[in-house]
Amino acid sequence: MSDRLPPLTALRAFEAAARHMSFARAAEELNVTTAALSFQIKSLEEHLGTPVFRRLNRAVELTEAGQVLAPGTSDAFQALSTAWRAALRLQDEGALTVTAGPAFTAKWLAPRFYEFARAHPEIDLRFSASLRRVDLARDEVDVAIRFGYGPYPDVYSMRLPEEWVMPVMTPDMARQYGTIEALKSAPFIHDDSLNFMNPRLDWPAWFRAVGESFEPAHGARFSNADHAVDAALAGAGVVLGRRALVVKDLAEGRLVAPFKTALTGKAHFSFLCQKGSENRPQIVAFRDWILAEIEKTAAVSEGLNIVPVVTEE
């Protein structure tokens, strides 16, 4: 028995056999013969000084030593595989995988994607519309765009411009509900995706910001912000539109904002990537493109009274 690790090939044979609980299936995965795999496991057992499998008639099962060894070898080979794929990805300057929330992907990234593709035909941009937590060091993701409070330790983080919400509606609806009093009778649309914020960025908070005590007693509720905006675009009602999700529709006239008071909270969008990767050519290109696209619509915030949300007293 020795403290020295056995050969990697022996550990790999054990990990595959323990995962499949079959020497034949493990041998097929590793592209070796069953006899060769059995030899590797036998050498590991000799190195360890005790069996790791019980050989039964038509099956195998782990011994106590095998049960102790299996989880660690599985984790180790998974980590090694992940690290290898990450290292390979660093050499690939022709692909970039970006994850962002479904609403931001649908309303901000997708409508502008053709501009990036035209400016950088050499980069194959791949989107993953998801809010799940990602590990930039382990997952096959190069850039994450997330909306929240942060901070984001151990990664490169760049805060994107201030996010706000304000009432937006179609031009036709604005002619009918373009005053505060008229707005109170409008069909309201509620974006429940902002309910995680404290204090809340909701209709009562916006009315407080304009000196009114009013809470809509009706209106459709959406769990996805982009669905709420789509309903407003269809003329179904008035929504508190988030800057990033409505700025293109405001700039192009599909939506209008009759009121100049906007609410902002502490949550914000951040551009995230693994530390040390922020200077990779495709990440630099994507980051610069995002900032340039944001600047194109910066004028939408001009003239607004952007106030921080406060709780009800």
PDB file of C-alpha atoms in Angstrom:
ATOM      1  CA  MET A   1       0.000   0.000   0.000  1.00  0.00           C
ATOM      2  CA  SER A   2       1.399   3.423  -0.981  1.00  0.00           C
ATOM      3  CA  ASP A   3       0.357   7.054  -0.619  1.00  0.00           C
ATOM      4  CA  ARG A   4       1.358   7.567  -4.220  1.00  0.00           C
ATOM      5  CA  LEU A   5      -1.539   7.771  -6.652  1.00  0.00           C
ATOM      6  CA  PRO A   6      -1.933   4.871  -9.079  1.00  0.00           C
ATOM      7  CA  PRO A   7      -1.552   5.490 -12.813  1.00  0.00           C
ATOM      8  CA  LEU A   8      -4.188   7.770 -14.325  1.00  0.00           C
ATOM      9  CA  THR A   9      -5.249   5.017 -16.746  1.00  0.00           C
ATOM     10  CA  ALA A  10      -6.080   2.737 -13.825  1.00  0.00           C
ATOM     11  CA  LEU A  11      -8.118   5.440 -12.084  1.00  0.00           C
ATOM     12  CA  ARG A  12      -9.916   6.200 -15.350  1.00  0.00           C
ATOM     13  CA  ALA A  13     -10.793   2.534 -15.816  1.00  0.00           C
ATOM     14  CA  PHE A  14     -12.123   2.347 -12.253  1.00  0.00           C
ATOM     15  CA  GLU A  15     -14.175   5.546 -12.608  1.00  0.00           C
ATOM     16  CA  ALA A  16     -15.865   4.304 -15.780  1.00  0.00           C
ATOM     17  CA  ALA A  17     -16.549   0.842 -14.374  1.00  0.00           C
ATOM     18  CA  ALA A  18     -17.939   2.287 -11.133  1.00  0.00           C
ATOM     19  CA  ARG A  19     -20.179   4.679 -13.062  1.00  0.00           C
ATOM     20  CA  HIS A  20     -21.546   1.963 -15.353  1.00  0.00           C
ATOM     21  CA  MET A  21     -21.275  -0.886 -12.818  1.00  0.00           C
ATOM     22  CA  SER A  22     -20.181  -2.925 -15.817  1.00  0.00           C
ATOM     23  CA  PHE A  23     -16.693  -3.788 -17.067  1.00  0.00           C
ATOM     24  CA  ALA A  24     -18.020  -4.373 -20.589  1.00  0.00           C
ATOM     25  CA  ARG A  25     -19.776  -0.985 -20.875  1.00  0.00           C
ATOM     26  CA  ALA A  26     -16.797   0.819 -19.352  1.00  0.00           C
ATOM     27  CA  ALA A  27     -14.432  -0.894 -21.795  1.00  0.00           C
ATOM     28  CA  GLU A  28     -16.683   0.131 -24.694  1.00  0.00           C
ATOM     29  CA  GLU A  29     -16.693   3.775 -23.507  1.00  0.00           C
ATOM     30  CA  LEU A  30     -12.904   3.847 -23.172  1.00  0.00           C
ATOM     31  CA  ASN A  31     -12.405   1.976 -26.455  1.00  0.00           C
ATOM     32  CA  VAL A  32     -10.393  -0.845 -24.900  1.00  0.00           C
ATOM     33  CA  THR A  33     -11.009  -4.544 -24.475  1.00  0.00           C
ATOM     34  CA  THR A  34     -12.683  -5.882 -21.350  1.00  0.00           C
ATOM     35  CA  ALA A  35      -9.497  -7.785 -20.570  1.00  0.00           C
ATOM     36  CA  ALA A  36      -7.427  -4.592 -20.775  1.00  0.00           C
ATOM     37  CA  LEU A  37      -9.859  -2.761 -18.491  1.00  0.00           C
ATOM     38  CA  SER A  38      -9.817  -5.638 -15.993  1.00  0.00           C
ATOM     39  CA  PHE A  39      -6.010  -5.512 -15.999  1.00  0.00           C
ATOM     40  CA  GLN A  40      -6.053  -1.766 -15.200  1.00  0.00           C
ATOM     41  CA  ILE A  41      -8.482  -2.251 -12.315  1.00  0.00           C
ATOM     42  CA  LYS A  42      -6.407  -5.186 -11.017  1.00  0.00           C
ATOM     43  CA  SER A  43      -3.320  -2.955 -11.021  1.00  0.00           C
ATOM     44  CA  LEU A  44      -5.223  -0.300  -9.066  1.00  0.00           C
ATOM     45  CA  GLU A  45      -6.310  -2.907  -6.502  1.00  0.00           C
ATOM     46  CA  GLU A  46      -2.720  -4.079  -6.116  1.00  0.00           C
ATOM     47  CA  HIS A  47      -1.606  -0.483  -5.674  1.00  0.00           C
ATOM     48  CA  LEU A  48      -4.323   0.098  -3.057  1.00  0.00           C
ATOM     49  CA  GLY A  49      -3.829  -3.246  -1.348  1.00  0.00           C
ATOM     50  CA  THR A  50      -7.505  -4.233  -1.355  1.00  0.00           C
ATOM     51  CA  PRO A  51     -10.231  -5.048  -3.906  1.00  0.00           C
ATOM     52  CA  VAL A  52     -12.498  -2.248  -5.144  1.00  0.00           C
ATOM     53  CA  PHE A  53     -14.999  -4.553  -6.879  1.00  0.00           C
ATOM     54  CA  ARG A  54     -16.686  -7.824  -6.015  1.00  0.00           C
ATOM     55  CA  ARG A  55     -16.928  -9.918  -9.170  1.00  0.00           C
ATOM     56  CA  LEU A  56     -20.289 -11.665  -9.301  1.00  0.00           C
ATOM     57  CA  ASN A  57     -21.654 -14.045 -11.946  1.00  0.00           C
ATOM     58  CA  ARG A  58     -23.054 -11.449 -14.337  1.00  0.00           C
ATOM     59  CA  ALA A  59     -22.384  -8.233 -12.475  1.00  0.00           C
ATOM     60  CA  VAL A  60     -19.985  -6.366 -10.251  1.00  0.00           C
ATOM     61  CA  GLU A  61     -20.493  -4.369  -7.096  1.00  0.00           C
ATOM     62  CA  LEU A  62     -18.284  -1.956  -5.203  1.00  0.00           C
ATOM     63  CA  THR A  63     -16.509  -3.026  -2.072  1.00  0.00           C
ATOM     64  CA  GLU A  64     -16.346  -0.662   0.894  1.00  0.00           C
ATOM     65  CA  ALA A  65     -13.034   0.673  -0.437  1.00  0.00           C
ATOM     66  CA  GLY A  66     -14.591   1.102  -3.882  1.00  0.00           C
ATOM     67  CA  GLN A  67     -17.533   3.016  -2.426  1.00  0.00           C
ATOM     68  CA  VAL A  68     -15.108   5.406  -0.728  1.00  0.00           C
ATOM     69  CA  LEU A  69     -13.009   5.845  -3.868  1.00  0.00           C
ATOM     70  CA  ALA A  70     -15.796   6.229  -6.464  1.00  0.00           C
ATOM     71  CA  PRO A  71     -17.186   9.702  -5.615  1.00  0.00           C
ATOM     72  CA  GLY A  72     -13.746  11.321  -5.480  1.00  0.00           C
ATOM     73  CA  THR A  73     -12.589   9.832  -8.774  1.00  0.00           C
ATOM     74  CA  SER A  74     -15.859  10.821 -10.443  1.00  0.00           C
ATOM     75  CA  ASP A  75     -15.544  14.415  -9.212  1.00  0.00           C
ATOM     76  CA  ALA A  76     -11.873  14.551 -10.172  1.00  0.00           C
ATOM     77  CA  PHE A  77     -12.404  13.383 -13.744  1.00  0.00           C
ATOM     78  CA  GLN A  78     -15.404  15.703 -14.116  1.00  0.00           C
ATOM     79  CA  ALA A  79     -13.280  18.630 -12.929  1.00  0.00           C
ATOM     80  CA  LEU A  80     -10.440  17.604 -15.234  1.00  0.00           C
ATOM     81  CA  SER A  81     -12.804  17.321 -18.186  1.00  0.00           C
ATOM     82  CA  THR A  82     -14.312  20.729 -17.413  1.00  0.00           C
ATOM     83  CA  ALA A  83     -10.889  22.338 -17.087  1.00  0.00           C
ATOM     84  CA  TRP A  84      -9.766  20.769 -20.356  1.00  0.00           C
ATOM     85  CA  ARG A  85     -12.822  22.068 -22.227  1.00  0.00           C
ATOM     86  CA  ALA A  86     -12.285  25.523 -20.701  1.00  0.00           C
ATOM     87  CA  ALA A  87      -8.661  25.518 -21.820  1.00  0.00           C
ATOM     88  CA  LEU A  88      -9.701  24.479 -25.324  1.00  0.00           C
ATOM     89  CA  ARG A  89     -12.293  27.261 -25.389  1.00  0.00           C
ATOM     90  CA  LEU A  90      -9.575  29.818 -24.717  1.00  0.00           C
ATOM     91  CA  GLN A  91      -7.935  28.806 -27.977  1.00  0.00           C
ATOM     92  CA  ASP A  92     -11.149  29.215 -29.945  1.00  0.00           C
ATOM     93  CA  GLU A  93     -11.394  32.832 -31.029  1.00  0.00           C
ATOM     94  CA  GLY A  94     -14.182  32.079 -33.464  1.00  0.00           C
ATOM     95  CA  ALA A  95     -16.962  31.315 -30.984  1.00  0.00           C
ATOM     96  CA  LEU A  96     -18.574  33.141 -28.074  1.00  0.00           C
ATOM     97  CA  THR A  97     -21.304  31.732 -25.818  1.00  0.00           C
ATOM     98  CA  VAL A  98     -23.412  34.315 -23.997  1.00  0.00           C
ATOM     99  CA  THR A  99     -26.043  33.668 -21.357  1.00  0.00           C
ATOM    100  CA  ALA A 100     -28.650  36.273 -20.434  1.00  0.00           C
ATOM    101  CA  GLY A 101     -32.158  36.247 -19.028  1.00  0.00           C
ATOM    102  CA  PRO A 102     -34.970  35.343 -21.451  1.00  0.00           C
ATOM    103  CA  ALA A 103     -36.418  38.885 -21.382  1.00  0.00           C
ATOM    104  CA  PHE A 104     -33.082  40.616 -22.060  1.00  0.00           C
ATOM    105  CA  THR A 105     -32.288  38.085 -24.784  1.00  0.00           C
ATOM    106  CA  ALA A 106     -35.658  38.571 -26.490  1.00  0.00           C
ATOM    107  CA  LYS A 107     -35.958  42.349 -26.182  1.00  0.00           C
ATOM    108  CA  TRP A 108     -32.359  43.580 -26.293  1.00  0.00           C
ATOM    109  CA  LEU A 109     -29.933  41.032 -27.696  1.00  0.00           C
ATOM    110  CA  ALA A 110     -31.975  39.308 -30.395  1.00  0.00           C
ATOM    111  CA  PRO A 111     -33.244  42.465 -32.178  1.00  0.00           C
ATOM    112  CA  ARG A 112     -29.681  43.828 -32.369  1.00  0.00           C
ATOM    113  CA  PHE A 113     -27.834  40.602 -33.110  1.00  0.00           C
ATOM    114  CA  TYR A 114     -27.600  41.250 -36.836  1.00  0.00           C
ATOM    115  CA  GLU A 115     -25.517  44.366 -36.129  1.00  0.00           C
ATOM    116  CA  PHE A 116     -22.923  42.348 -34.234  1.00  0.00           C
ATOM    117  CA  ALA A 117     -22.951  39.594 -36.858  1.00  0.00           C
ATOM    118  CA  ARG A 118     -22.380  42.156 -39.596  1.00  0.00           C
ATOM    119  CA  ALA A 119     -19.521  43.833 -37.707  1.00  0.00           C
ATOM    120  CA  HIS A 120     -17.905  40.550 -36.616  1.00  0.00           C
ATOM    121  CA  PRO A 121     -18.624  37.804 -39.152  1.00  0.00           C
ATOM    122  CA  GLU A 122     -15.604  35.905 -37.808  1.00  0.00           C
ATOM    123  CA  ILE A 123     -17.331  35.289 -34.430  1.00  0.00           C
ATOM    124  CA  ASP A 124     -19.952  32.579 -34.037  1.00  0.00           C
ATOM    125  CA  LEU A 125     -22.209  34.018 -31.310  1.00  0.00           C
ATOM    126  CA  ARG A 126     -24.283  31.533 -29.344  1.00  0.00           C
ATOM    127  CA  PHE A 127     -27.080  32.566 -26.962  1.00  0.00           C
ATOM    128  CA  SER A 128     -28.329  30.723 -23.906  1.00  0.00           C
ATOM    129  CA  ALA A 129     -31.490  32.403 -22.591  1.00  0.00           C
ATOM    130  CA  SER A 130     -31.508  31.361 -18.960  1.00  0.00           C
ATOM    131  CA  LEU A 131     -31.569  32.753 -15.429  1.00  0.00           C
ATOM    132  CA  ARG A 132     -29.877  29.757 -13.867  1.00  0.00           C
ATOM    133  CA  ARG A 133     -26.754  30.326 -11.830  1.00  0.00           C
ATOM    134  CA  VAL A 134     -23.638  29.692 -13.916  1.00  0.00           C
ATOM    135  CA  ASP A 135     -20.057  28.927 -12.965  1.00  0.00           C
ATOM    136  CA  LEU A 136     -17.955  30.770 -15.524  1.00  0.00           C
ATOM    137  CA  ALA A 137     -14.921  28.677 -14.614  1.00  0.00           C
ATOM    138  CA  ARG A 138     -16.717  25.366 -15.177  1.00  0.00           C
ATOM    139  CA  ASP A 139     -19.710  25.875 -17.469  1.00  0.00           C
ATOM    140  CA  GLU A 140     -19.299  26.261 -21.210  1.00  0.00           C
ATOM    141  CA  VAL A 141     -20.231  29.947 -21.083  1.00  0.00           C
ATOM    142  CA  ASP A 142     -17.956  32.873 -21.952  1.00  0.00           C
ATOM    143  CA  VAL A 143     -20.103  35.852 -20.943  1.00  0.00           C
ATOM    144  CA  ALA A 144     -23.064  36.222 -18.593  1.00  0.00           C
ATOM    145  CA  ILE A 145     -25.353  39.251 -18.458  1.00  0.00           C
ATOM    146  CA  ARG A 146     -27.274  39.319 -15.213  1.00  0.00           C
ATOM    147  CA  PHE A 147     -29.770  41.679 -13.566  1.00  0.00           C
ATOM    148  CA  GLY A 148     -29.508  41.868  -9.800  1.00  0.00           C
ATOM    149  CA  TYR A 149     -27.771  43.439  -6.870  1.00  0.00           C
ATOM    150  CA  GLY A 150     -24.352  41.815  -7.051  1.00  0.00           C
ATOM    151  CA  PRO A 151     -21.600  41.815  -6.042  1.00  0.00           C
ATOM    152  CA  TYR A 152     -20.119  39.098  -8.217  1.00  0.00           C
ATOM    153  CA  PRO A 153     -16.930  37.936  -6.479  1.00  0.00           C
ATOM    154  CA  ASP A 154     -14.115  36.129  -8.256  1.00  0.00           C
ATOM    155  CA  VAL A 155     -15.228  37.164 -11.763  1.00  0.00           C
ATOM    156  CA  TYR A 156     -14.660  40.149 -14.017  1.00  0.00           C
ATOM    157  CA  SER A 157     -17.697  42.410 -13.610  1.00  0.00           C
ATOM    158  CA  MET A 158     -18.650  45.572 -15.490  1.00  0.00           C
ATOM    159  CA  ARG A 159     -21.772  47.423 -14.407  1.00  0.00           C
ATOM    160  CA  LEU A 160     -23.975  48.520 -17.289  1.00  0.00           C
ATOM    161  CA  PRO A 161     -25.815  51.881 -17.356  1.00  0.00           C
ATOM    162  CA  GLU A 162     -28.600  52.671 -14.923  1.00  0.00           C
ATOM    163  CA  GLU A 163     -31.841  50.762 -15.255  1.00  0.00           C
ATOM    164  CA  TRP A 164     -35.208  52.412 -14.632  1.00  0.00           C
ATOM    165  CA  VAL A 165     -38.931  51.796 -15.111  1.00  0.00           C
ATOM    166  CA  MET A 166     -41.696  54.146 -16.228  1.00  0.00           C
ATOM    167  CA  PRO A 167     -45.167  53.902 -17.785  1.00  0.00           C
ATOM    168  CA  VAL A 168     -45.120  53.080 -21.491  1.00  0.00           C
ATOM    169  CA  MET A 169     -47.983  52.426 -23.880  1.00  0.00           C
ATOM    170  CA  THR A 170     -48.913  52.570 -27.548  1.00  0.00           C
ATOM    171  CA  PRO A 171     -49.427  56.001 -29.147  1.00  0.00           C
ATOM    172  CA  ASP A 172     -53.171  55.284 -29.421  1.00  0.00           C
ATOM    173  CA  MET A 173     -53.445  54.528 -25.718  1.00  0.00           C
ATOM    174  CA  ALA A 174     -51.383  57.601 -24.841  1.00  0.00           C
ATOM    175  CA  ARG A 175     -54.036  59.788 -26.453  1.00  0.00           C
ATOM    176  CA  GLN A 176     -56.580  58.314 -24.056  1.00  0.00           C
ATOM    177  CA  TYR A 177     -54.481  57.895 -20.891  1.00  0.00           C
ATOM    178  CA  GLY A 178     -51.944  60.694 -21.203  1.00  0.00           C
ATOM    179  CA  THR A 179     -52.708  62.393 -17.880  1.00  0.00           C
ATOM    180  CA  ILE A 180     -52.280  61.136 -14.331  1.00  0.00           C
ATOM    181  CA  GLU A 181     -56.029  61.136 -13.678  1.00  0.00           C
ATOM    182  CA  ALA A 182     -56.802  59.368 -16.929  1.00  0.00           C
ATOM    183  CA  LEU A 183     -54.015  56.844 -16.262  1.00  0.00           C
ATOM    184  CA  LYS A 184     -55.798  55.690 -13.107  1.00  0.00           C
ATOM    185  CA  SER A 185     -58.578  54.242 -15.249  1.00  0.00           C
ATOM    186  CA  ALA A 186     -56.232  52.559 -17.754  1.00  0.00           C
ATOM    187  CA  PRO A 187     -55.936  48.779 -18.132  1.00  0.00           C
ATOM    188  CA  PHE A 188     -52.786  48.046 -16.115  1.00  0.00           C
ATOM    189  CA  ILE A 189     -50.148  45.436 -16.906  1.00  0.00           C
ATOM    190  CA  HIS A 190     -48.046  44.162 -13.998  1.00  0.00           C
ATOM    191  CA  ASP A 191     -44.496  42.841 -14.440  1.00  0.00           C
ATOM    192  CA  ASP A 192     -44.070  40.382 -11.562  1.00  0.00           C
ATOM    193  CA  SER A 193     -40.478  39.600 -12.554  1.00  0.00           C
ATOM    194  CA  LEU A 194     -39.486  42.664 -10.490  1.00  0.00           C
ATOM    195  CA  ASN A 195     -41.083  41.358  -7.303  1.00  0.00           C
ATOM    196  CA  PHE A 196     -37.689  40.266  -5.966  1.00  0.00           C
ATOM    197  CA  MET A 197     -36.666  43.900  -5.559  1.00  0.00           C
ATOM    198  CA  ASN A 198     -36.814  45.617  -2.195  1.00  0.00           C
ATOM    199  CA  PRO A 199     -38.322  48.160  -2.229  1.00  0.00           C
ATOM    200  CA  ARG A 200     -40.565  47.092  -5.088  1.00  0.00           C
ATOM    201  CA  LEU A 201     -40.623  48.871  -8.445  1.00  0.00           C
ATOM    202  CA  ASP A 202     -44.358  48.577  -9.010  1.00  0.00           C
ATOM    203  CA  TRP A 203     -47.342  50.758  -9.847  1.00  0.00           C
ATOM    204  CA  PRO A 204     -48.005  51.986  -6.279  1.00  0.00           C
ATOM    205  CA  ALA A 205     -44.344  53.026  -6.011  1.00  0.00           C
ATOM    206  CA  TRP A 206     -44.523  54.947  -9.283  1.00  0.00           C
ATOM    207  CA  PHE A 207     -47.706  56.757  -8.251  1.00  0.00           C
ATOM    208  CA  ARG A 208     -46.047  57.712  -4.940  1.00  0.00           C
ATOM    209  CA  ALA A 209     -43.155  59.181  -6.937  1.00  0.00           C
ATOM    210  CA  VAL A 210     -45.569  61.538  -8.705  1.00  0.00           C
ATOM    211  CA  GLY A 211     -47.314  62.506  -5.463  1.00  0.00           C
ATOM    212  CA  GLU A 212     -50.329  60.226  -5.780  1.00  0.00           C
ATOM    213  CA  SER A 213     -51.613  57.535  -3.454  1.00  0.00           C
ATOM    214  CA  PHE A 214     -53.081  55.015  -5.845  1.00  0.00           C
ATOM    215  CA  GLU A 215     -52.892  51.242  -6.152  1.00  0.00           C
ATOM    216  CA  PRO A 216     -54.425  49.609  -9.225  1.00  0.00           C
ATOM    217  CA  ALA A 217     -57.029  47.052  -8.212  1.00  0.00           C
ATOM    218  CA  HIS A 218     -57.033  45.320 -11.587  1.00  0.00           C
ATOM    219  CA  GLY A 219     -54.782  44.346 -14.460  1.00  0.00           C
ATOM    220  CA  ALA A 220     -53.056  41.393 -16.091  1.00  0.00           C
ATOM    221  CA  ARG A 221     -49.976  39.963 -14.388  1.00  0.00           C
ATOM    222  CA  PHE A 222     -46.970  38.464 -16.177  1.00  0.00           C
ATOM    223  CA  SER A 223     -44.094  36.528 -14.642  1.00  0.00           C
ATOM    224  CA  ASN A 224     -41.844  37.317 -17.637  1.00  0.00           C
ATOM    225  CA  ALA A 225     -40.964  40.946 -18.341  1.00  0.00           C
ATOM    226  CA  ASP A 226     -40.834  40.502 -22.123  1.00  0.00           C
ATOM    227  CA  HIS A 227     -44.375  39.086 -22.115  1.00  0.00           C
ATOM    228  CA  ALA A 228     -45.579  42.156 -20.222  1.00  0.00           C
ATOM    229  CA  VAL A 229     -43.948  44.431 -22.814  1.00  0.00           C
ATOM    230  CA  ASP A 230     -45.441  42.394 -25.670  1.00  0.00           C
ATOM    231  CA  ALA A 231     -48.891  42.859 -24.138  1.00  0.00           C
ATOM    232  CA  ALA A 232     -48.340  46.620 -24.034  1.00  0.00           C
ATOM    233  CA  LEU A 233     -47.180  46.593 -27.663  1.00  0.00           C
ATOM    234  CA  ALA A 234     -50.396  44.806 -28.583  1.00  0.00           C
ATOM    235  CA  GLY A 235     -52.386  47.641 -26.984  1.00  0.00           C
ATOM    236  CA  ALA A 236     -53.619  45.505 -24.093  1.00  0.00           C
ATOM    237  CA  GLY A 237     -52.656  48.034 -21.456  1.00  0.00           C
ATOM    238  CA  VAL A 238     -50.023  50.218 -19.825  1.00  0.00           C
ATOM    239  CA  VAL A 239     -46.869  48.678 -18.349  1.00  0.00           C
ATOM    240  CA  LEU A 240     -44.001  49.917 -16.212  1.00  0.00           C
ATOM    241  CA  GLY A 241     -41.384  49.285 -18.850  1.00  0.00           C
ATOM    242  CA  ARG A 242     -37.806  48.497 -17.925  1.00  0.00           C
ATOM    243  CA  ARG A 243     -35.320  50.675 -19.799  1.00  0.00           C
ATOM    244  CA  ALA A 244     -33.382  47.849 -21.456  1.00  0.00           C
ATOM    245  CA  LEU A 245     -36.541  46.092 -22.589  1.00  0.00           C
ATOM    246  CA  VAL A 246     -38.473  49.060 -24.026  1.00  0.00           C
ATOM    247  CA  VAL A 247     -35.756  51.432 -25.243  1.00  0.00           C
ATOM    248  CA  LYS A 248     -35.815  50.152 -28.831  1.00  0.00           C
ATOM    249  CA  ASP A 249     -39.605  50.337 -29.007  1.00  0.00           C
ATOM    250  CA  LEU A 250     -39.505  53.886 -27.574  1.00  0.00           C
ATOM    251  CA  ALA A 251     -36.810  54.983 -30.022  1.00  0.00           C
ATOM    252  CA  GLU A 252     -38.767  53.588 -32.969  1.00  0.00           C
ATOM    253  CA  GLY A 253     -42.160  54.909 -31.844  1.00  0.00           C
ATOM    254  CA  ARG A 254     -44.004  51.661 -31.175  1.00  0.00           C
ATOM    255  CA  LEU A 255     -44.295  52.702 -27.539  1.00  0.00           C
ATOM    256  CA  VAL A 256     -44.402  56.168 -25.993  1.00  0.00           C
ATOM    257  CA  ALA A 257     -43.799  57.472 -22.474  1.00  0.00           C
ATOM    258  CA  PRO A 258     -46.238  60.334 -21.730  1.00  0.00           C
ATOM    259  CA  PHE A 259     -44.850  60.874 -18.222  1.00  0.00           C
ATOM    260  CA  LYS A 260     -41.299  61.946 -17.441  1.00  0.00           C
ATOM    261  CA  THR A 261     -40.908  60.374 -14.009  1.00  0.00           C
ATOM    262  CA  ALA A 262     -38.926  57.130 -13.942  1.00  0.00           C
ATOM    263  CA  LEU A 263     -38.078  54.927 -10.957  1.00  0.00           C
ATOM    264  CA  THR A 264     -34.731  53.330 -10.310  1.00  0.00           C
ATOM    265  CA  GLY A 265     -33.677  50.761  -7.726  1.00  0.00           C
ATOM    266  CA  LYS A 266     -30.416  49.206  -6.617  1.00  0.00           C
ATOM    267  CA  ALA A 267     -30.564  46.277  -9.043  1.00  0.00           C
ATOM    268  CA  HIS A 268     -28.620  46.697 -12.279  1.00  0.00           C
ATOM    269  CA  PHE A 269     -27.349  44.791 -15.284  1.00  0.00           C
ATOM    270  CA  SER A 270     -23.773  43.509 -15.168  1.00  0.00           C
ATOM    271  CA  PHE A 271     -21.469  42.131 -17.848  1.00  0.00           C
ATOM    272  CA  LEU A 272     -19.619  39.145 -16.373  1.00  0.00           C
ATOM    273  CA  CYS A 273     -16.831  36.870 -17.539  1.00  0.00           C
ATOM    274  CA  GLN A 274     -14.102  34.810 -15.954  1.00  0.00           C
ATOM    275  CA  LYS A 275     -11.221  36.822 -14.555  1.00  0.00           C
ATOM    276  CA  GLY A 276      -8.375  36.830 -17.035  1.00  0.00           C
ATOM    277  CA  SER A 277     -10.740  36.348 -19.991  1.00  0.00           C
ATOM    278  CA  GLU A 278     -11.874  39.960 -20.277  1.00  0.00           C
ATOM    279  CA  ASN A 279      -9.131  40.691 -22.829  1.00  0.00           C
ATOM    280  CA  ARG A 280      -9.903  37.774 -25.133  1.00  0.00           C
ATOM    281  CA  PRO A 281     -10.553  39.304 -28.597  1.00  0.00           C
ATOM    282  CA  GLN A 282     -14.129  38.043 -28.968  1.00  0.00           C
ATOM    283  CA  ILE A 283     -15.086  39.137 -25.445  1.00  0.00           C
ATOM    284  CA  VAL A 284     -13.589  42.594 -26.002  1.00  0.00           C
ATOM    285  CA  ALA A 285     -15.502  42.844 -29.287  1.00  0.00           C
ATOM    286  CA  PHE A 286     -18.781  41.822 -27.663  1.00  0.00           C
ATOM    287  CA  ARG A 287     -18.332  44.150 -24.666  1.00  0.00           C
ATOM    288  CA  ASP A 288     -17.473  47.108 -26.890  1.00  0.00           C
ATOM    289  CA  TRP A 289     -20.451  46.369 -29.114  1.00  0.00           C
ATOM    290  CA  ILE A 290     -22.851  46.286 -26.143  1.00  0.00           C
ATOM    291  CA  LEU A 291     -21.556  49.623 -24.862  1.00  0.00           C
ATOM    292  CA  ALA A 292     -21.844  51.168 -28.338  1.00  0.00           C
ATOM    293  CA  GLU A 293     -25.418  49.887 -28.712  1.00  0.00           C
ATOM    294  CA  ILE A 294     -26.375  51.289 -25.305  1.00  0.00           C
ATOM    295  CA  GLU A 295     -24.903  54.654 -26.281  1.00  0.00           C
ATOM    296  CA  LYS A 296     -27.057  54.746 -29.434  1.00  0.00           C
ATOM    297  CA  THR A 297     -30.196  54.995 -27.306  1.00  0.00           C
ATOM    298  CA  ALA A 298     -28.782  57.023 -24.393  1.00  0.00           C
ATOM    299  CA  ALA A 299     -30.959  59.978 -25.434  1.00  0.00           C
ATOM    300  CA  VAL A 300     -34.059  58.130 -24.222  1.00  0.00           C
ATOM    301  CA  SER A 301     -33.081  59.078 -20.655  1.00  0.00           C
ATOM    302  CA  GLU A 302     -32.664  62.775 -21.441  1.00  0.00           C
ATOM    303  CA  GLY A 303     -35.228  64.993 -19.779  1.00  0.00           C
ATOM    304  CA  LEU A 304     -36.450  62.284 -17.431  1.00  0.00           C
ATOM    305  CA  ASN A 305     -36.872  62.802 -13.732  1.00  0.00           C
ATOM    306  CA  ILE A 306     -35.220  59.596 -12.532  1.00  0.00           C
ATOM    307  CA  VAL A 307     -35.903  59.100  -8.841  1.00  0.00           C
ATOM    308  CA  PRO A 308     -34.970  56.280  -6.453  1.00  0.00           C
ATOM    309  CA  VAL A 309     -37.834  54.120  -5.309  1.00  0.00           C
ATOM    310  CA  VAL A 310     -38.873  54.575  -1.695  1.00  0.00           C
ATOM    311  CA  THR A 311     -41.041  52.493   0.608  1.00  0.00           C
ATOM    312  CA  GLU A 312     -44.512  53.616   1.599  1.00  0.00           C
ATOM    313  CA  GLU A 313     -44.444  55.581   4.836  1.00  0.00           C
TER     314      GLU A 313
END
